[in-house]
Amino acid sequence: MGLIGYVHIDDRWREMTDADRLDGETLFWLDFTHHEDDWPSVFQRLGGGAVHERHVKDSLNLAHPPYYDATSDYEMLIFRPLAGLQSNDLDLDTSASTLLLFAHGLVTIRPPDNGLFEDVGRRLHSQTPRQPETIVGVAHALLHRIVEEQMRVRGPLAMQLELWQQRLFGSEHGVKDWVPLLDLRGRLRRFSTILAEQLSSLTLWRSETELHISEHVGVRMNDVMEHIKRTAHDIDALQHDIEGMIQIYFSITGQRTNSIVQLLTIISVVFLPLNLIAGIFGMNFEQMPLLDHALGFWATAIGMAALGLATLLLLRLKRWI
């Protein structure tokens, strides 16, 4: 894979060529992928400095959490953008991307399937208005795109929860497979943790960085942090919605079960004395009252019906039905 890099010359950004070298004054941005595990040697051949071995390992670790660290030569910031550019993908899979900020340059190491960085690169050399003129400005452009993409998943997630609400409360048969909903809750919890770690890392970098941050870029960085907070708040709200949906569903299910048990209990209470009477008259005795009477059957049937109605009336007066 060819080198992806940009240099800022004559107040504009352009793609690097094979003849370009890092002279310590020209602003540059080198963009590597995790497949290029030899990126430190490429960086040094171009005139860059040495990178700590531990930071090199961290930069190639796709599972690394959001993190901030610094040396006397550079500052390292790790974020976890969503994998790919499919904002409607509810998997919420993220992969670590590393930003190494030098005094006059930026080195990024990212997953090969993440096009966010390439998108920012295209904007740089397309000469769109308000191009960043500092390394912190380029870093802000990258962080802004990462956070912007993370914010966009809120809409599809809210729609997914609406579908679950329809399944839970719009069907008489209920839901038998809870695995997808519980899996979604777990993914939201992990994503919320990542957002909190990103905010913590960015806050720490803002407080400890030795790089100059202009007032304009500082305001834009504040916007990025506010977007992270807003996204984290909405993700937490979605988690609470899922918990509430589950509790309401089981409450409705319990109420429905209680109604069924109540109906069966009423039927049992009404027919219990009638079964007793039927059992008594079913005894094998030769001499029993009304047994030989011409109206014995009808008298017994009317009495049993009256007893059943009286039982229902009593339950009604007690407000049990």
Tab-separated table of C-alpha atoms in Angstrom:
chain	number	residue	atom	x	y	z
A	1	MET	CA	0.000	0.000	0.000
A	2	GLY	CA	1.347	3.436	-0.939
A	3	LEU	CA	2.056	6.122	1.592
A	4	ILE	CA	-0.929	8.298	2.483
A	5	GLY	CA	0.291	11.662	3.660
A	6	TYR	CA	-0.331	15.376	3.401
A	7	VAL	CA	1.894	18.422	3.814
A	8	HIS	CA	0.952	22.051	4.395
A	9	ILE	CA	2.898	24.256	1.975
A	10	ASP	CA	2.090	27.794	0.820
A	11	ASP	CA	-0.964	27.962	3.091
A	12	ARG	CA	-2.593	24.912	1.576
A	13	TRP	CA	-2.569	21.161	2.034
A	14	ARG	CA	-1.510	18.751	-0.689
A	15	GLU	CA	-0.729	15.060	-0.909
A	16	MET	CA	2.834	14.005	-0.172
A	17	THR	CA	5.082	12.815	-2.945
A	18	ASP	CA	8.085	10.497	-2.824
A	19	ALA	CA	10.353	13.537	-2.882
A	20	ASP	CA	8.842	15.118	0.236
A	21	ARG	CA	10.686	14.830	3.530
A	22	LEU	CA	9.891	15.939	7.058
A	23	ASP	CA	12.088	18.989	7.662
A	24	GLY	CA	10.832	19.885	11.138
A	25	GLU	CA	9.101	23.058	9.944
A	26	THR	CA	6.541	21.998	7.346
A	27	LEU	CA	3.297	20.694	8.792
A	28	PHE	CA	2.579	17.086	7.840
A	29	TRP	CA	0.065	14.318	8.405
A	30	LEU	CA	1.004	10.681	7.797
A	31	ASP	CA	-1.846	8.171	7.768
A	32	PHE	CA	-1.012	4.485	8.330
A	33	THR	CA	-3.180	1.400	8.833
A	34	HIS	CA	-2.808	-1.417	11.343
A	35	HIS	CA	-1.608	-3.686	8.538
A	36	GLU	CA	1.482	-1.507	8.173
A	37	ASP	CA	3.287	-2.685	11.288
A	38	ASP	CA	6.543	-1.216	9.934
A	39	TRP	CA	5.181	2.324	10.069
A	40	PRO	CA	7.797	3.492	12.649
A	41	SER	CA	10.650	2.700	10.249
A	42	VAL	CA	8.811	4.412	7.365
A	43	PHE	CA	8.264	7.432	9.576
A	44	GLN	CA	11.950	7.600	10.476
A	45	ARG	CA	13.059	7.218	6.839
A	46	LEU	CA	10.971	10.271	5.993
A	47	GLY	CA	12.775	12.264	8.659
A	48	GLY	CA	10.518	11.701	11.652
A	49	GLY	CA	11.627	10.940	15.176
A	50	ALA	CA	11.603	7.753	17.210
A	51	VAL	CA	8.425	6.436	18.836
A	52	HIS	CA	8.463	4.563	22.126
A	53	GLU	CA	8.210	0.790	21.676
A	54	ARG	CA	5.244	0.502	24.037
A	55	HIS	CA	3.374	3.177	22.094
A	56	VAL	CA	4.078	1.321	18.854
A	57	LYS	CA	2.493	-1.820	20.315
A	58	ASP	CA	-0.461	0.201	21.578
A	59	SER	CA	-0.977	1.752	18.145
A	60	LEU	CA	-1.254	-1.696	16.522
A	61	ASN	CA	-3.678	-3.038	19.134
A	62	LEU	CA	-7.199	-2.893	17.680
A	63	ALA	CA	-8.717	-3.674	21.086
A	64	HIS	CA	-6.929	-0.880	22.962
A	65	PRO	CA	-9.301	1.314	25.007
A	66	PRO	CA	-9.359	5.121	24.653
A	67	TYR	CA	-6.171	6.434	26.192
A	68	TYR	CA	-3.850	9.425	26.514
A	69	ASP	CA	-0.106	9.509	27.116
A	70	ALA	CA	2.754	11.862	26.315
A	71	THR	CA	6.521	11.999	26.001
A	72	SER	CA	8.863	14.937	25.576
A	73	ASP	CA	8.635	14.552	21.768
A	74	TYR	CA	4.978	13.800	21.093
A	75	GLU	CA	1.540	13.204	22.584
A	76	MET	CA	-0.544	10.086	21.970
A	77	LEU	CA	-4.327	9.990	21.907
A	78	ILE	CA	-6.302	6.798	21.217
A	79	PHE	CA	-9.959	6.932	20.197
A	80	ARG	CA	-12.319	4.151	19.139
A	81	PRO	CA	-14.338	5.176	16.049
A	82	LEU	CA	-17.118	2.972	14.759
A	83	ALA	CA	-15.925	0.267	12.394
A	84	GLY	CA	-16.640	1.420	8.843
A	85	LEU	CA	-18.941	4.195	7.719
A	86	GLN	CA	-22.252	2.333	8.075
A	87	SER	CA	-23.995	4.536	10.631
A	88	ASN	CA	-27.152	2.428	10.497
A	89	ASP	CA	-25.208	-0.632	11.585
A	90	LEU	CA	-26.393	-1.380	15.115
A	91	ASP	CA	-23.476	-3.659	15.975
A	92	LEU	CA	-21.677	-0.662	17.520
A	93	ASP	CA	-18.330	-2.316	16.788
A	94	THR	CA	-15.369	-0.028	17.374
A	95	SER	CA	-11.640	-0.306	16.697
A	96	ALA	CA	-8.771	1.648	18.178
A	97	SER	CA	-7.259	4.491	16.154
A	98	THR	CA	-4.114	6.253	17.362
A	99	LEU	CA	-3.147	9.901	16.926
A	100	LEU	CA	0.484	10.869	17.570
A	101	LEU	CA	0.762	14.648	17.762
A	102	PHE	CA	4.189	16.174	17.194
A	103	ALA	CA	5.079	19.867	17.230
A	104	HIS	CA	4.866	20.066	13.421
A	105	GLY	CA	3.108	16.893	12.437
A	106	LEU	CA	0.507	14.231	13.009
A	107	VAL	CA	0.795	10.465	12.592
A	108	THR	CA	-2.357	8.336	12.622
A	109	ILE	CA	-2.647	4.550	12.769
A	110	ARG	CA	-6.143	3.267	12.048
A	111	PRO	CA	-8.063	0.175	10.888
A	112	PRO	CA	-7.828	-0.313	7.114
A	113	ASP	CA	-11.619	-0.500	6.691
A	114	ASN	CA	-12.282	2.852	8.377
A	115	GLY	CA	-12.810	5.564	5.783
A	116	LEU	CA	-13.217	8.461	8.216
A	117	PHE	CA	-9.547	9.395	7.982
A	118	GLU	CA	-9.533	9.199	4.190
A	119	ASP	CA	-12.621	11.410	4.153
A	120	VAL	CA	-10.833	14.068	6.209
A	121	GLY	CA	-7.789	13.747	3.935
A	122	ARG	CA	-9.896	14.361	0.834
A	123	ARG	CA	-11.315	17.481	2.446
A	124	LEU	CA	-7.814	18.742	3.237
A	125	HIS	CA	-6.464	18.713	-0.301
A	126	SER	CA	-9.792	19.659	-1.908
A	127	GLN	CA	-9.162	23.242	-0.792
A	128	THR	CA	-12.517	23.648	0.933
A	129	PRO	CA	-12.953	26.834	3.003
A	130	ARG	CA	-11.600	27.050	6.558
A	131	GLN	CA	-8.811	24.518	6.185
A	132	PRO	CA	-6.969	23.730	9.451
A	133	GLU	CA	-3.678	25.572	9.681
A	134	THR	CA	-2.258	23.741	12.702
A	135	ILE	CA	-1.703	20.147	13.713
A	136	VAL	CA	-4.226	20.526	16.521
A	137	GLY	CA	-6.674	21.757	13.887
A	138	VAL	CA	-6.170	18.580	11.834
A	139	ALA	CA	-6.559	16.476	14.977
A	140	HIS	CA	-9.795	18.309	15.715
A	141	ALA	CA	-11.076	17.559	12.197
A	142	LEU	CA	-10.425	13.846	12.772
A	143	LEU	CA	-11.950	13.771	16.252
A	144	HIS	CA	-14.955	15.729	15.022
A	145	ARG	CA	-15.625	13.174	12.258
A	146	ILE	CA	-15.216	10.277	14.688
A	147	VAL	CA	-17.640	11.758	17.207
A	148	GLU	CA	-20.039	12.914	14.482
A	149	GLU	CA	-20.295	9.345	13.206
A	150	GLN	CA	-20.881	8.055	16.731
A	151	MET	CA	-23.692	10.578	17.200
A	152	ARG	CA	-25.499	9.357	14.087
A	153	VAL	CA	-26.205	5.904	15.525
A	154	ARG	CA	-28.669	7.386	18.011
A	155	GLY	CA	-31.466	7.645	15.434
A	156	PRO	CA	-31.271	4.025	14.193
A	157	LEU	CA	-30.984	2.810	17.785
A	158	ALA	CA	-34.113	4.740	18.795
A	159	MET	CA	-35.982	3.247	15.821
A	160	GLN	CA	-34.811	-0.226	16.829
A	161	LEU	CA	-36.212	0.316	20.325
A	162	GLU	CA	-39.543	1.424	18.858
A	163	LEU	CA	-39.703	-1.853	16.926
A	164	TRP	CA	-39.032	-3.740	20.140
A	165	GLN	CA	-41.810	-1.824	21.878
A	166	GLN	CA	-44.214	-2.890	19.141
A	167	ARG	CA	-43.111	-6.499	19.511
A	168	LEU	CA	-43.403	-6.425	23.287
A	169	PHE	CA	-46.704	-4.587	23.671
A	170	GLY	CA	-48.394	-5.025	20.301
A	171	SER	CA	-48.525	-8.814	20.248
A	172	GLU	CA	-50.808	-11.052	22.283
A	173	HIS	CA	-48.277	-13.867	22.193
A	174	GLY	CA	-45.438	-11.772	23.650
A	175	VAL	CA	-41.744	-12.342	22.970
A	176	LYS	CA	-40.050	-15.707	23.318
A	177	ASP	CA	-36.542	-14.845	22.092
A	178	TRP	CA	-34.982	-12.284	24.424
A	179	VAL	CA	-31.402	-12.773	23.227
A	180	PRO	CA	-31.374	-9.923	20.620
A	181	LEU	CA	-32.758	-7.364	23.080
A	182	LEU	CA	-30.356	-8.403	25.843
A	183	ASP	CA	-27.504	-8.361	23.323
A	184	LEU	CA	-28.471	-4.812	22.313
A	185	ARG	CA	-28.444	-3.771	25.957
A	186	GLY	CA	-24.942	-5.215	26.355
A	187	ARG	CA	-23.681	-3.405	23.239
A	188	LEU	CA	-25.125	-0.127	24.494
A	189	ARG	CA	-23.390	-0.617	27.841
A	190	ARG	CA	-20.023	-1.252	26.174
A	191	PHE	CA	-20.484	1.722	23.851
A	192	SER	CA	-21.349	3.951	26.811
A	193	THR	CA	-18.128	2.868	28.533
A	194	ILE	CA	-16.108	3.713	25.405
A	195	LEU	CA	-17.678	7.174	25.213
A	196	ALA	CA	-16.868	7.843	28.864
A	197	GLU	CA	-13.242	6.769	28.335
A	198	GLN	CA	-12.960	8.927	25.210
A	199	LEU	CA	-14.231	11.960	27.086
A	200	SER	CA	-11.826	11.293	29.954
A	201	SER	CA	-8.859	10.892	27.569
A	202	LEU	CA	-9.720	14.043	25.624
A	203	THR	CA	-10.192	16.037	28.836
A	204	LEU	CA	-6.815	14.856	30.128
A	205	TRP	CA	-5.139	15.757	26.840
A	206	ARG	CA	-6.692	19.240	26.887
A	207	SER	CA	-5.393	19.847	30.403
A	208	GLU	CA	-1.848	18.517	29.848
A	209	THR	CA	-0.996	19.244	26.211
A	210	GLU	CA	1.953	21.493	25.452
A	211	LEU	CA	0.733	22.144	21.910
A	212	HIS	CA	-0.730	25.541	21.165
A	213	ILE	CA	-4.522	25.488	20.853
A	214	SER	CA	-5.968	28.610	19.287
A	215	GLU	CA	-9.152	30.126	20.630
A	216	HIS	CA	-11.097	29.007	17.557
A	217	VAL	CA	-9.880	25.408	17.750
A	218	GLY	CA	-10.426	25.428	21.513
A	219	VAL	CA	-14.078	26.328	21.003
A	220	ARG	CA	-14.428	23.582	18.394
A	221	MET	CA	-12.807	21.093	20.767
A	222	ASN	CA	-15.349	22.073	23.401
A	223	ASP	CA	-18.059	21.246	20.860
A	224	VAL	CA	-16.527	17.799	20.324
A	225	MET	CA	-16.542	17.159	24.066
A	226	GLU	CA	-20.152	18.331	24.333
A	227	HIS	CA	-21.109	15.995	21.499
A	228	ILE	CA	-19.494	13.084	23.333
A	229	LYS	CA	-21.409	13.992	26.493
A	230	ARG	CA	-24.679	14.294	24.577
A	231	THR	CA	-24.154	10.964	22.830
A	232	ALA	CA	-23.279	9.268	26.123
A	233	HIS	CA	-26.390	10.777	27.738
A	234	ASP	CA	-28.623	9.518	24.922
A	235	ILE	CA	-27.046	6.054	24.986
A	236	ASP	CA	-27.618	5.871	28.753
A	237	ALA	CA	-31.232	6.957	28.190
A	238	LEU	CA	-31.669	4.131	25.668
A	239	GLN	CA	-30.328	1.674	28.242
A	240	HIS	CA	-32.848	2.942	30.795
A	241	ASP	CA	-35.591	2.637	28.164
A	242	ILE	CA	-34.705	-1.013	27.617
A	243	GLU	CA	-34.743	-1.672	31.360
A	244	GLY	CA	-38.105	0.088	31.620
A	245	MET	CA	-39.518	-1.866	28.667
A	246	ILE	CA	-38.497	-5.165	30.242
A	247	GLN	CA	-39.998	-4.231	33.617
A	248	ILE	CA	-43.252	-2.984	32.062
A	249	TYR	CA	-43.506	-6.101	29.905
A	250	PHE	CA	-43.150	-8.454	32.861
A	251	SER	CA	-45.534	-6.296	34.874
A	252	ILE	CA	-48.157	-6.579	32.118
A	253	THR	CA	-47.491	-10.305	31.810
A	254	GLY	CA	-47.886	-10.709	35.574
A	255	GLN	CA	-51.130	-8.727	35.537
A	256	ARG	CA	-52.435	-10.878	32.691
A	257	THR	CA	-51.531	-14.021	34.632
A	258	ASN	CA	-53.259	-12.672	37.733
A	259	SER	CA	-56.413	-12.007	35.702
A	260	ILE	CA	-56.420	-15.592	34.435
A	261	VAL	CA	-55.875	-16.970	37.938
A	262	GLN	CA	-58.660	-14.716	39.256
A	263	LEU	CA	-61.090	-16.016	36.616
A	264	LEU	CA	-60.233	-19.635	37.401
A	265	THR	CA	-60.610	-18.940	41.122
A	266	ILE	CA	-64.071	-17.404	40.625
A	267	ILE	CA	-65.161	-20.418	38.591
A	268	SER	CA	-63.860	-22.739	41.312
A	269	VAL	CA	-65.628	-20.779	44.081
A	270	VAL	CA	-68.949	-20.818	42.192
A	271	PHE	CA	-68.862	-24.518	41.341
A	272	LEU	CA	-67.412	-25.785	44.618
A	273	PRO	CA	-70.766	-25.821	46.542
A	274	LEU	CA	-72.533	-27.100	43.422
A	275	ASN	CA	-70.084	-29.992	43.227
A	276	LEU	CA	-70.736	-30.675	46.896
A	277	ILE	CA	-74.497	-30.884	46.308
A	278	ALA	CA	-74.004	-33.063	43.238
A	279	GLY	CA	-71.721	-35.325	45.252
A	280	ILE	CA	-74.249	-35.686	48.062
A	281	PHE	CA	-77.081	-36.603	45.706
A	282	GLY	CA	-74.778	-38.993	43.948
A	283	MET	CA	-74.339	-41.114	47.085
A	284	ASN	CA	-75.660	-44.663	46.839
A	285	PHE	CA	-78.462	-44.510	49.451
A	286	GLU	CA	-81.998	-45.860	49.038
A	287	GLN	CA	-83.665	-43.219	51.209
A	288	MET	CA	-82.768	-39.584	50.434
A	289	PRO	CA	-84.851	-36.389	50.509
A	290	LEU	CA	-86.402	-35.453	47.147
A	291	LEU	CA	-85.064	-38.653	45.615
A	292	ASP	CA	-88.522	-40.051	44.866
A	293	HIS	CA	-90.300	-36.708	44.576
A	294	ALA	CA	-91.683	-35.809	41.149
A	295	LEU	CA	-90.168	-32.310	41.274
A	296	GLY	CA	-86.989	-33.335	43.093
A	297	PHE	CA	-84.688	-32.828	40.105
A	298	TRP	CA	-86.070	-29.399	39.255
A	299	ALA	CA	-86.020	-28.273	42.876
A	300	THR	CA	-82.390	-29.319	43.188
A	301	ALA	CA	-81.397	-27.677	39.878
A	302	ILE	CA	-83.135	-24.411	40.783
A	303	GLY	CA	-81.532	-24.449	44.221
A	304	MET	CA	-78.081	-25.016	42.745
A	305	ALA	CA	-78.592	-22.183	40.236
A	306	ALA	CA	-79.750	-19.860	43.002
A	307	LEU	CA	-76.735	-20.814	45.108
A	308	GLY	CA	-74.396	-20.073	42.191
A	309	LEU	CA	-76.008	-16.668	41.571
A	310	ALA	CA	-75.851	-15.880	45.283
A	311	THR	CA	-72.137	-16.722	45.294
A	312	LEU	CA	-71.518	-14.427	42.316
A	313	LEU	CA	-73.525	-11.654	43.994
A	314	LEU	CA	-71.484	-12.027	47.174
A	315	LEU	CA	-68.216	-11.811	45.231
A	316	ARG	CA	-69.534	-8.725	43.474
A	317	LEU	CA	-70.506	-7.059	46.748
A	318	LYS	CA	-67.011	-7.796	48.085
A	319	ARG	CA	-65.615	-6.203	44.879
A	320	TRP	CA	-63.571	-9.275	44.143
A	321	ILE	CA	-64.911	-9.323	40.589
